[in-house]
Short mmCIF file of C-alpha atoms and ligand atoms in Angstrom, two decimals:
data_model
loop_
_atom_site.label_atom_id
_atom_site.label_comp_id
_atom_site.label_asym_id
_atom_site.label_seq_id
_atom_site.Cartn_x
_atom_site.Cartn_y
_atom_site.Cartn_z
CA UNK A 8 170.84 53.59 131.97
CA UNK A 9 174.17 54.08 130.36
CA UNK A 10 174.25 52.67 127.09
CA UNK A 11 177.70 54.19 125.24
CA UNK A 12 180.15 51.74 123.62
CA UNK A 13 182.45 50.79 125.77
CA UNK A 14 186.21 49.71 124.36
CA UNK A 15 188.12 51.81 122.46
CA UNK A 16 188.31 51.85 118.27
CA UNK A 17 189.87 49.07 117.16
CA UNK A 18 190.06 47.26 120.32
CA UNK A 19 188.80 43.48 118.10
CA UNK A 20 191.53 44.31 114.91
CA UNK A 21 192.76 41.47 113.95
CA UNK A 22 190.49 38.98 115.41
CA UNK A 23 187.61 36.42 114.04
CA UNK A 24 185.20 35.43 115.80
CA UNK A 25 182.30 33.22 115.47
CA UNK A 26 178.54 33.99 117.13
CA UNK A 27 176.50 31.06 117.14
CA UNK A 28 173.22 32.03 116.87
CA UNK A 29 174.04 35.05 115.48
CA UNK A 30 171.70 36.43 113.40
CA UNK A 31 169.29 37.56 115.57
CA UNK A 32 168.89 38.99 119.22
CA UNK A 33 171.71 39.11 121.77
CA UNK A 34 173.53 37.11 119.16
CA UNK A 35 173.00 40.24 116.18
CA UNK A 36 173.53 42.81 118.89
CA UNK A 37 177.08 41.31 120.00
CA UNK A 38 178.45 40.50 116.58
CA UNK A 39 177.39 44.17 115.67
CA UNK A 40 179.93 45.86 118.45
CA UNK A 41 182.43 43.29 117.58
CA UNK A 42 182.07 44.35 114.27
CA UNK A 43 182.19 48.23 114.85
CA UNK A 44 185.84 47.55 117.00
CA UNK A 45 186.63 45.80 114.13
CA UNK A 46 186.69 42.19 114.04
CA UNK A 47 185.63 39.95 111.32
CA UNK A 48 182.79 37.60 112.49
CA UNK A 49 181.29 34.62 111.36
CA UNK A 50 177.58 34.30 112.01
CA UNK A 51 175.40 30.32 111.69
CA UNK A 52 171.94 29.21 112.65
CA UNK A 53 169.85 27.11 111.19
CA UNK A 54 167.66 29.71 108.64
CA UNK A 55 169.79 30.43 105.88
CA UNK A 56 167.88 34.03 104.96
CA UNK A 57 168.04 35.06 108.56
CA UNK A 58 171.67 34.96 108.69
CA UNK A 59 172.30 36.19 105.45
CA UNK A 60 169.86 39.11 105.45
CA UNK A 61 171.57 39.85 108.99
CA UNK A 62 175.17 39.30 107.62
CA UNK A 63 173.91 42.26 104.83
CA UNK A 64 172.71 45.06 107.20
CA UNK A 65 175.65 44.49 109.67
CA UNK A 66 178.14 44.90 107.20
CA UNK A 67 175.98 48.01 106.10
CA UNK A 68 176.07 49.09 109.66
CA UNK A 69 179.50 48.72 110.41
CA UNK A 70 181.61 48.74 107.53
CA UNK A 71 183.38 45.29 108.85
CA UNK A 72 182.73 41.99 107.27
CA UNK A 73 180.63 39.36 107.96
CA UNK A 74 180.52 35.39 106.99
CA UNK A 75 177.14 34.00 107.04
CA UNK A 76 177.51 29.58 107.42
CA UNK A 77 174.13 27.51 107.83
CA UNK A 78 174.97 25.32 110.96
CA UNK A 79 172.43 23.24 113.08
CA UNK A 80 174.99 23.15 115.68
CA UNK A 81 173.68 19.79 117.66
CA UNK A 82 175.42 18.35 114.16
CA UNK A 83 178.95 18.26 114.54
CA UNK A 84 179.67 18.01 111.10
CA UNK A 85 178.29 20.66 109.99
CA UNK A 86 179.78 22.53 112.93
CA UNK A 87 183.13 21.77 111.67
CA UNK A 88 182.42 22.61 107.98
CA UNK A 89 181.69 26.25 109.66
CA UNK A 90 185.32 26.27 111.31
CA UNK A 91 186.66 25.40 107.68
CA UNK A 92 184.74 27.75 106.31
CA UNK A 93 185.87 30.69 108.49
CA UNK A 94 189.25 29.65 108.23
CA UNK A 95 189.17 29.81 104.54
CA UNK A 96 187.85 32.92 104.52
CA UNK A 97 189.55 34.55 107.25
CA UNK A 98 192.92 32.72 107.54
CA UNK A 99 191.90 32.33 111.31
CA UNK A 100 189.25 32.24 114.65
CA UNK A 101 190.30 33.66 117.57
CA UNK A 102 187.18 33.90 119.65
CA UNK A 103 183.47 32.00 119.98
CA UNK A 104 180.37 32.68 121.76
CA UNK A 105 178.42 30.15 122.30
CA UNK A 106 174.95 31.85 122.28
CA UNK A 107 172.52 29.40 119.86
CA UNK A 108 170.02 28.46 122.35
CA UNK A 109 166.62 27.26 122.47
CA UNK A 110 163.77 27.63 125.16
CA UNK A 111 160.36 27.99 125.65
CA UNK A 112 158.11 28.06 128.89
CA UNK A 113 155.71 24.29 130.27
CA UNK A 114 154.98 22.75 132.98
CA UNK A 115 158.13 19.48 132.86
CA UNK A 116 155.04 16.60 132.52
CA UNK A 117 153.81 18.51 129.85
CA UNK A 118 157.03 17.94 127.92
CA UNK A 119 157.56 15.13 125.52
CA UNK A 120 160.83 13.54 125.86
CA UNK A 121 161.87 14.70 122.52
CA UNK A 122 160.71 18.19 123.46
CA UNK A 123 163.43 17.61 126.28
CA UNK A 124 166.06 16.09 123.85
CA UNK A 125 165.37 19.07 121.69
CA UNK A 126 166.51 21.63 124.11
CA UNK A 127 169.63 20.35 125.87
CA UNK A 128 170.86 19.10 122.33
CA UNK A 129 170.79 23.04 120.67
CA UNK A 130 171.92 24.54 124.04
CA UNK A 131 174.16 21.43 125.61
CA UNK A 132 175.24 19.53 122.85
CA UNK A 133 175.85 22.78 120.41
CA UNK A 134 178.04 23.99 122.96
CA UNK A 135 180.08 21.25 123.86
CA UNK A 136 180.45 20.81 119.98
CA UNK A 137 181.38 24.43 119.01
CA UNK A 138 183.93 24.24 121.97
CA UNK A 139 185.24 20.80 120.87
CA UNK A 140 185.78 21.01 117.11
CA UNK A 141 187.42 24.72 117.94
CA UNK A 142 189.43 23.89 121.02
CA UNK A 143 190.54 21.09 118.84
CA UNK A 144 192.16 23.18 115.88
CA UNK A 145 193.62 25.54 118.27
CA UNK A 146 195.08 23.08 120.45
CA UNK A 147 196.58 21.50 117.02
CA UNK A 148 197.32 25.36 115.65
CA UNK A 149 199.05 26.41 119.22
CA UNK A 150 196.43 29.35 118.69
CA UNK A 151 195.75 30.95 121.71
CA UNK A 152 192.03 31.73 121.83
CA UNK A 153 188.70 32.90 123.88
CA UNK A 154 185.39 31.62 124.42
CA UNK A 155 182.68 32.96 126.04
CA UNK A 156 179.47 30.73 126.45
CA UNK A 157 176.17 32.69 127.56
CA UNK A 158 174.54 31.41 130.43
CA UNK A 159 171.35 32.44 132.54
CA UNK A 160 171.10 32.79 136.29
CA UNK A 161 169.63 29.82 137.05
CA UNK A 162 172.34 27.60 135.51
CA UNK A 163 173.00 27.95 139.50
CA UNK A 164 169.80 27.55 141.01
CA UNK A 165 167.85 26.05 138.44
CA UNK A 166 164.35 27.25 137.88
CA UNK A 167 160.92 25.54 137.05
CA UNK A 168 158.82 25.80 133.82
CA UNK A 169 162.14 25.83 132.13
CA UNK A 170 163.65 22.74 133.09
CA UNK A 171 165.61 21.13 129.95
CA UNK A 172 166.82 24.80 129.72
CA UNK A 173 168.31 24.90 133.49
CA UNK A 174 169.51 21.49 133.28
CA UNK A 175 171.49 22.32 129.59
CA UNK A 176 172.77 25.61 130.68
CA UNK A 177 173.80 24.38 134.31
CA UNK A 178 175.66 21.73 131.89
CA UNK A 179 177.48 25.00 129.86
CA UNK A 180 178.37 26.68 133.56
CA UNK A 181 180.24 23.25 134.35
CA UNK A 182 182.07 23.21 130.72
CA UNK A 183 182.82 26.83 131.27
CA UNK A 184 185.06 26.45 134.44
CA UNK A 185 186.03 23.08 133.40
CA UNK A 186 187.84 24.05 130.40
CA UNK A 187 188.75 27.04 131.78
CA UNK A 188 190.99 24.99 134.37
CA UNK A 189 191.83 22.52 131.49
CA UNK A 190 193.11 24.70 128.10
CA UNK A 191 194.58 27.16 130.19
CA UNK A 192 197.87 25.44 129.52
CA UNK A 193 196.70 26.05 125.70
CA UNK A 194 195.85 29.56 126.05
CA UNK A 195 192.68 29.38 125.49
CA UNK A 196 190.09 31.01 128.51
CA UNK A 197 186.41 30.42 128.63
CA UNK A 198 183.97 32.66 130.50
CA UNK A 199 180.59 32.96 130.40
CA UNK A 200 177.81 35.96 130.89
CA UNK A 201 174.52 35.36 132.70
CA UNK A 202 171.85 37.70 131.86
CA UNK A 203 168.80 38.82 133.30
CA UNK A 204 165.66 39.77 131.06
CA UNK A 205 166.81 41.77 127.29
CA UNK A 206 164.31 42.00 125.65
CA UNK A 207 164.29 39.77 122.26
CA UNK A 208 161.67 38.47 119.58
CA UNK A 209 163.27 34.72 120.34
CA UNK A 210 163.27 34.93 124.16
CA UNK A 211 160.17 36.95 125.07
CA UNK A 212 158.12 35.60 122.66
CA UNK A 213 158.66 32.17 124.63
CA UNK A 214 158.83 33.04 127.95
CA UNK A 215 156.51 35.73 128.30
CA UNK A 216 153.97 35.94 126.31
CA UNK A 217 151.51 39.01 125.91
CA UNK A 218 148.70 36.39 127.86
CA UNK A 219 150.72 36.34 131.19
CA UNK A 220 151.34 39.35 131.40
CA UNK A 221 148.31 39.87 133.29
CA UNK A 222 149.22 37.95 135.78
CA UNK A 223 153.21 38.21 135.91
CA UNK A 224 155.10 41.59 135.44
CA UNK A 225 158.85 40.55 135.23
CA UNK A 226 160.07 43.79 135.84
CA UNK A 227 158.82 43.65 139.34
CA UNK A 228 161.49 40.95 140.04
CA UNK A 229 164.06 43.86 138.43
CA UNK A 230 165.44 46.00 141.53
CA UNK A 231 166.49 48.29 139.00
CA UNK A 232 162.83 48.12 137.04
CA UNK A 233 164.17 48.50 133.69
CA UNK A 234 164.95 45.48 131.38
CA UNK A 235 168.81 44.61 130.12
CA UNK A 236 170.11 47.18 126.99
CA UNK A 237 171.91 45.06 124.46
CA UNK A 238 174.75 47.76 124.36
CA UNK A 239 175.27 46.68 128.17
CA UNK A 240 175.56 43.35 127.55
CA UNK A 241 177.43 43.82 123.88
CA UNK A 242 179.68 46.15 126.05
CA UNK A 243 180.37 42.92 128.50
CA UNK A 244 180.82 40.39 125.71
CA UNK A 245 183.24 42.58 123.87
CA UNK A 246 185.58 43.03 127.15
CA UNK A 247 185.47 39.09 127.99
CA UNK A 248 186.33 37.80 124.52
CA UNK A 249 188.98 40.54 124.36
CA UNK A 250 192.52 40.96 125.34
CA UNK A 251 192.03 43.25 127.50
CA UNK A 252 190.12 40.34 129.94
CA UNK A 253 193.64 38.67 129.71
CA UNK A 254 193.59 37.41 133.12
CA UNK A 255 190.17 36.97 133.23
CA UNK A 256 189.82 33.36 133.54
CA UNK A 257 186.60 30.77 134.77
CA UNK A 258 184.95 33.69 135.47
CA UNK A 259 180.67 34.35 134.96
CA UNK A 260 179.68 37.75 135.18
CA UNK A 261 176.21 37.84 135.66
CA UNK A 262 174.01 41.37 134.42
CA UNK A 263 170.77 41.33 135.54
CA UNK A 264 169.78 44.63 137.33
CA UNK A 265 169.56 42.70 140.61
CA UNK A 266 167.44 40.58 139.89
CA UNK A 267 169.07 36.94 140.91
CA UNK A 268 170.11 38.52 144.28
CA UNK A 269 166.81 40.58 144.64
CA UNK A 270 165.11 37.49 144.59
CA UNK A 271 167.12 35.74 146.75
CA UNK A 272 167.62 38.32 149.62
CA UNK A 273 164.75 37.15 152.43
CA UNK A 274 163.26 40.51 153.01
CA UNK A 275 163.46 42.20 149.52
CA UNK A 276 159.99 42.38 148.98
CA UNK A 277 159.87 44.76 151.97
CA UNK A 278 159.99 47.31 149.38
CA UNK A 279 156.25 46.74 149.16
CA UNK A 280 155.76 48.85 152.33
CA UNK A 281 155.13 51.82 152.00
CA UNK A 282 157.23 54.54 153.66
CA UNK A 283 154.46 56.31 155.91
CA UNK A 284 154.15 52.50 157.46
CA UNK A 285 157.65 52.26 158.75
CA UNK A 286 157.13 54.66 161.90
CA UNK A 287 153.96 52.51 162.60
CA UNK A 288 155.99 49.25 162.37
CA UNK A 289 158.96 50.65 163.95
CA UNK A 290 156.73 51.52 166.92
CA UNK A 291 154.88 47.80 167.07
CA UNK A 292 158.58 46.30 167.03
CA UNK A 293 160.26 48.68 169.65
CA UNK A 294 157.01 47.94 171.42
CA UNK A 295 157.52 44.36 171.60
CA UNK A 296 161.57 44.67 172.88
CA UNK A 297 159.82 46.17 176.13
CA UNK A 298 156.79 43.42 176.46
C1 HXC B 20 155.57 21.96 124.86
C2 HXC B 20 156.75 22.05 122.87
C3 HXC B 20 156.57 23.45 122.81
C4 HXC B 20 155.82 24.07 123.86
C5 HXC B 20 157.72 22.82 121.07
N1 HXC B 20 157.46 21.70 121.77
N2 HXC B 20 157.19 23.90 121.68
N3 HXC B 20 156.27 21.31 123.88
N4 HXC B 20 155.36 23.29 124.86
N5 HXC B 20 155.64 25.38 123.88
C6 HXC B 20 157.83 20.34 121.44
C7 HXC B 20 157.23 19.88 120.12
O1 HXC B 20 155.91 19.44 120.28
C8 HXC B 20 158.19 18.77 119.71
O2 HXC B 20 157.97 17.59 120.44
C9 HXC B 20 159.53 19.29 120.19
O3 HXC B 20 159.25 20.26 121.22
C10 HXC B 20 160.31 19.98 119.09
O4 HXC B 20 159.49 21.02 118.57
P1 HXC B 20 159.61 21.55 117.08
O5 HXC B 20 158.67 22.69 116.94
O6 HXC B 20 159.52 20.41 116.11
O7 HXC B 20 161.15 22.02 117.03
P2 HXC B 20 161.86 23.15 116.19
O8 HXC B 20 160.99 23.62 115.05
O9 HXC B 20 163.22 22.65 115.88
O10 HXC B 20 161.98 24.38 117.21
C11 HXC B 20 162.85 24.32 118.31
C12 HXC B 20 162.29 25.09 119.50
C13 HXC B 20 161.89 26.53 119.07
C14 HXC B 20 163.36 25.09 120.59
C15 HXC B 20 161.05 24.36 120.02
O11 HXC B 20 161.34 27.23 120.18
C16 HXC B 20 163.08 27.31 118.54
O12 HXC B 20 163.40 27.21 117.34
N6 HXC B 20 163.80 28.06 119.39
C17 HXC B 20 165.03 28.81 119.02
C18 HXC B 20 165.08 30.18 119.61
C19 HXC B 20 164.78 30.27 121.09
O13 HXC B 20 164.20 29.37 121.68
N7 HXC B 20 165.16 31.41 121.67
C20 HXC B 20 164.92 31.71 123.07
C21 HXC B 20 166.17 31.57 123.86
S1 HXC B 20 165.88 32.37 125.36
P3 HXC B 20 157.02 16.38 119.89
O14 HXC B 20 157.21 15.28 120.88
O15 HXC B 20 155.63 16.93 119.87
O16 HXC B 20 157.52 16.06 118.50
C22 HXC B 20 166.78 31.70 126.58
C23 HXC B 20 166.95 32.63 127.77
C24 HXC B 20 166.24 32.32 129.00
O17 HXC B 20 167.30 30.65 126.47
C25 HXC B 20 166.44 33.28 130.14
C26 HXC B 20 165.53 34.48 130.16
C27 HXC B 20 165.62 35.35 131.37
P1 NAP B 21 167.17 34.34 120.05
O1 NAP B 21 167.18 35.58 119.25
O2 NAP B 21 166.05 33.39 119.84
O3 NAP B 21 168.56 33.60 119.76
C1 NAP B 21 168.75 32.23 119.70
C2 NAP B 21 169.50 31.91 118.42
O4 NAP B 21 169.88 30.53 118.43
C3 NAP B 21 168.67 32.13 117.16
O5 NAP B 21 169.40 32.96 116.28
C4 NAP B 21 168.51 30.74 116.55
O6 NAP B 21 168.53 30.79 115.13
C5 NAP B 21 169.74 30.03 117.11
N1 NAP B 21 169.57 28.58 117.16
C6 NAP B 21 168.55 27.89 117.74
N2 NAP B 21 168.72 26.57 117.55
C7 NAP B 21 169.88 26.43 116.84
C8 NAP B 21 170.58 25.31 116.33
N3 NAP B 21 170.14 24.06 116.52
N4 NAP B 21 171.74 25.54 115.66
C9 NAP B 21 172.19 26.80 115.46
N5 NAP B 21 171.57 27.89 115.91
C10 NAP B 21 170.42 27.71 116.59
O7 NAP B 21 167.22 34.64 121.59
P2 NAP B 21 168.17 35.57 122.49
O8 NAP B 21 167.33 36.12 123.56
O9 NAP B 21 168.97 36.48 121.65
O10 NAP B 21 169.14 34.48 123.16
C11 NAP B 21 170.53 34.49 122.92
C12 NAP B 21 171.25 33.81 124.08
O11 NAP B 21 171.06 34.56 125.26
C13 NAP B 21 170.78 32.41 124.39
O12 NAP B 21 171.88 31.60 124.78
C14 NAP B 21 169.87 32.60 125.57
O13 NAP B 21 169.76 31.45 126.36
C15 NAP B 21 170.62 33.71 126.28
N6 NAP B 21 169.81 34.48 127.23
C16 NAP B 21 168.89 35.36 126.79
C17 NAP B 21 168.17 36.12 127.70
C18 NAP B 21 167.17 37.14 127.27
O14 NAP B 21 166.49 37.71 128.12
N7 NAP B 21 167.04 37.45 125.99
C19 NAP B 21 168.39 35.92 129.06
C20 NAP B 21 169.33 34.98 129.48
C21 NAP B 21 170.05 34.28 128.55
P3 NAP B 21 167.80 29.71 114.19
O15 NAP B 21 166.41 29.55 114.69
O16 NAP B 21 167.92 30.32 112.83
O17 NAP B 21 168.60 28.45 114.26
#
């Protein structure tokens, strides 16, 4: 595990950007290293003391400052009276991450269809209109600019018992290279990360809770057997939105120990066998080349 800051001081100066989402989890943890390599950074969800006790400690933390904006971002208004907001306080916004999600674990018939609406409109919808109402302005501004939407793996393959999920973050991959092809004339890039398991209060709470663990382990889907360190994925997050990731364009990194590909490989779990057994199996298939 190596879990040291990665870009050099000062490597945000300059910049704004805004974390959906951002006052808790992956969403705290990225606008806190953004912070510390000193960008300003707006921070909106929907729970007003949330953000703003969040806003408090990381300008504690870091010393950098911090704009807290209530913003139910499936409402497009009020996602646009955030942009105003930042602008007025920061004269600019260079960069958004699109990480405001929402999730939890059921069977699809289980669902209601507003339980379905409800996720693809926070992860979809907010998305699509944090992307518009800023692509917008820049376009407008001739500001060139960076977004960085956060994915999952199985925005690729999609994945049962989280179905609006898979279908609203499959919907982010497509806006991610789409735009990417798009408002590159603009200067603008959009990437996106796909993480594996970190673990947060929002996330694990939801999709796996203390009574499955019985019966699932996620960690044993982990090659690496060790869950995601925020720093790692912070460290990611700060390169893409950077300058530095200049040329980085379309692109989805994904950082999950392994995991996606463990899964995937057909004889992975052949690390169940234990090493004693190989010479026996070795022998049984050797055997069977001269039957
Ligand atoms: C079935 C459920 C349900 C459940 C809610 N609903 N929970 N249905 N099983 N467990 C239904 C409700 O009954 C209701 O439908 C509808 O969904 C809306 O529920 P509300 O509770 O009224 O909504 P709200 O209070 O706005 O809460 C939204 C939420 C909640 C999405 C349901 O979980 C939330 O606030 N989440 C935000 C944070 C979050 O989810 N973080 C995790 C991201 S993790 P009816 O028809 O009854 O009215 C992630 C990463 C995944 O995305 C990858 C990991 C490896
Ligand atoms: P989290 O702490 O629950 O973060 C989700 C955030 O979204 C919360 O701050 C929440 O705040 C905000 N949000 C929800 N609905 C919103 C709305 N309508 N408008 C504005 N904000 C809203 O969970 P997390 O684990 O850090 O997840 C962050 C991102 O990482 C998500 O995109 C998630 O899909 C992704 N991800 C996480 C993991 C993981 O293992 N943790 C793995 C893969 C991908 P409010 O409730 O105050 O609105």
């Amino acid at each position: 595990m190596y879990n040291e800051p990665m870009l050099r001081d000062g490597a945000l100066k300059n910049k704004t950007i805004l974390v959906t989402g951002g006052g808790t989890g992956l969403g705290r943890s990225m606008s806190k290293y953004f912070l510390e390599l000193g960008a300003n950074v707006i921070i909106s969800s929907r729970k007003l003391n949330v953000i703003e006790a969040t806003a408090k400690e990381l300008e504690q933390e870091t010393g950098g400052k911090v704009l807290a904006v209530v913003c139910d971002v499936r409402k497009y208004e009020e996602v646009e009276a955030v942009i105003a907001k930042g602008y007025e306080t920061f004269g600019s916004i260079d960069g958004l991450v699109n990480n405001a999600a929402g999730n939890f674990i059921s069977p699809t018939e289980r669902l209601s269809n507003k339980a379905f609406d409800i996720i693809v409109d926070i992860v979809l919808k907010g998305t699509y209109n944090c992307t518009l109402a800023l692509g917008k302005k820049w376009i407008a501004d001739k500001q060139k600019a960076s977004i960085l939407n956060i994915v999952t793996t199985y925005s690729w393959t999609g994945s049962g018992y989280v179905v609006p999920s898979a279908c609203a973050k499959a919907g982010v991959l497509a806006l991610t290279k789409s735009l990417a092809s798009e408002w590159s004339k603009y200067g603008i890039r959009s990437n996106a990360i796909a993480p594996g398991p970190f673990p947060t209060q929002g996330a694990f709470s939801r999709l796996f809770p203390e009574n499955l663990a019985k019966i699932i382990d996620p960690l044993e889907r982990i090659p690496l057997k060790r869950y995601g360190e925020h720093q790692e994925l912070a460290n990611l997050a700060a390169y893409l939105i950077s300058d530095y990731a200049s040329f980085v364009n379309g692109e989805v990194v994904t950082i999950d120990g392994g995991e996606w590909i463990y899964g995937a490989g057909e004889f992975n779990a052949f690390d169940k066998v234990p090493a004693p057994m190989w010479d026996e199996i070795e022998k049984f298939v050797r055997g069977k080349k001269q039957e």
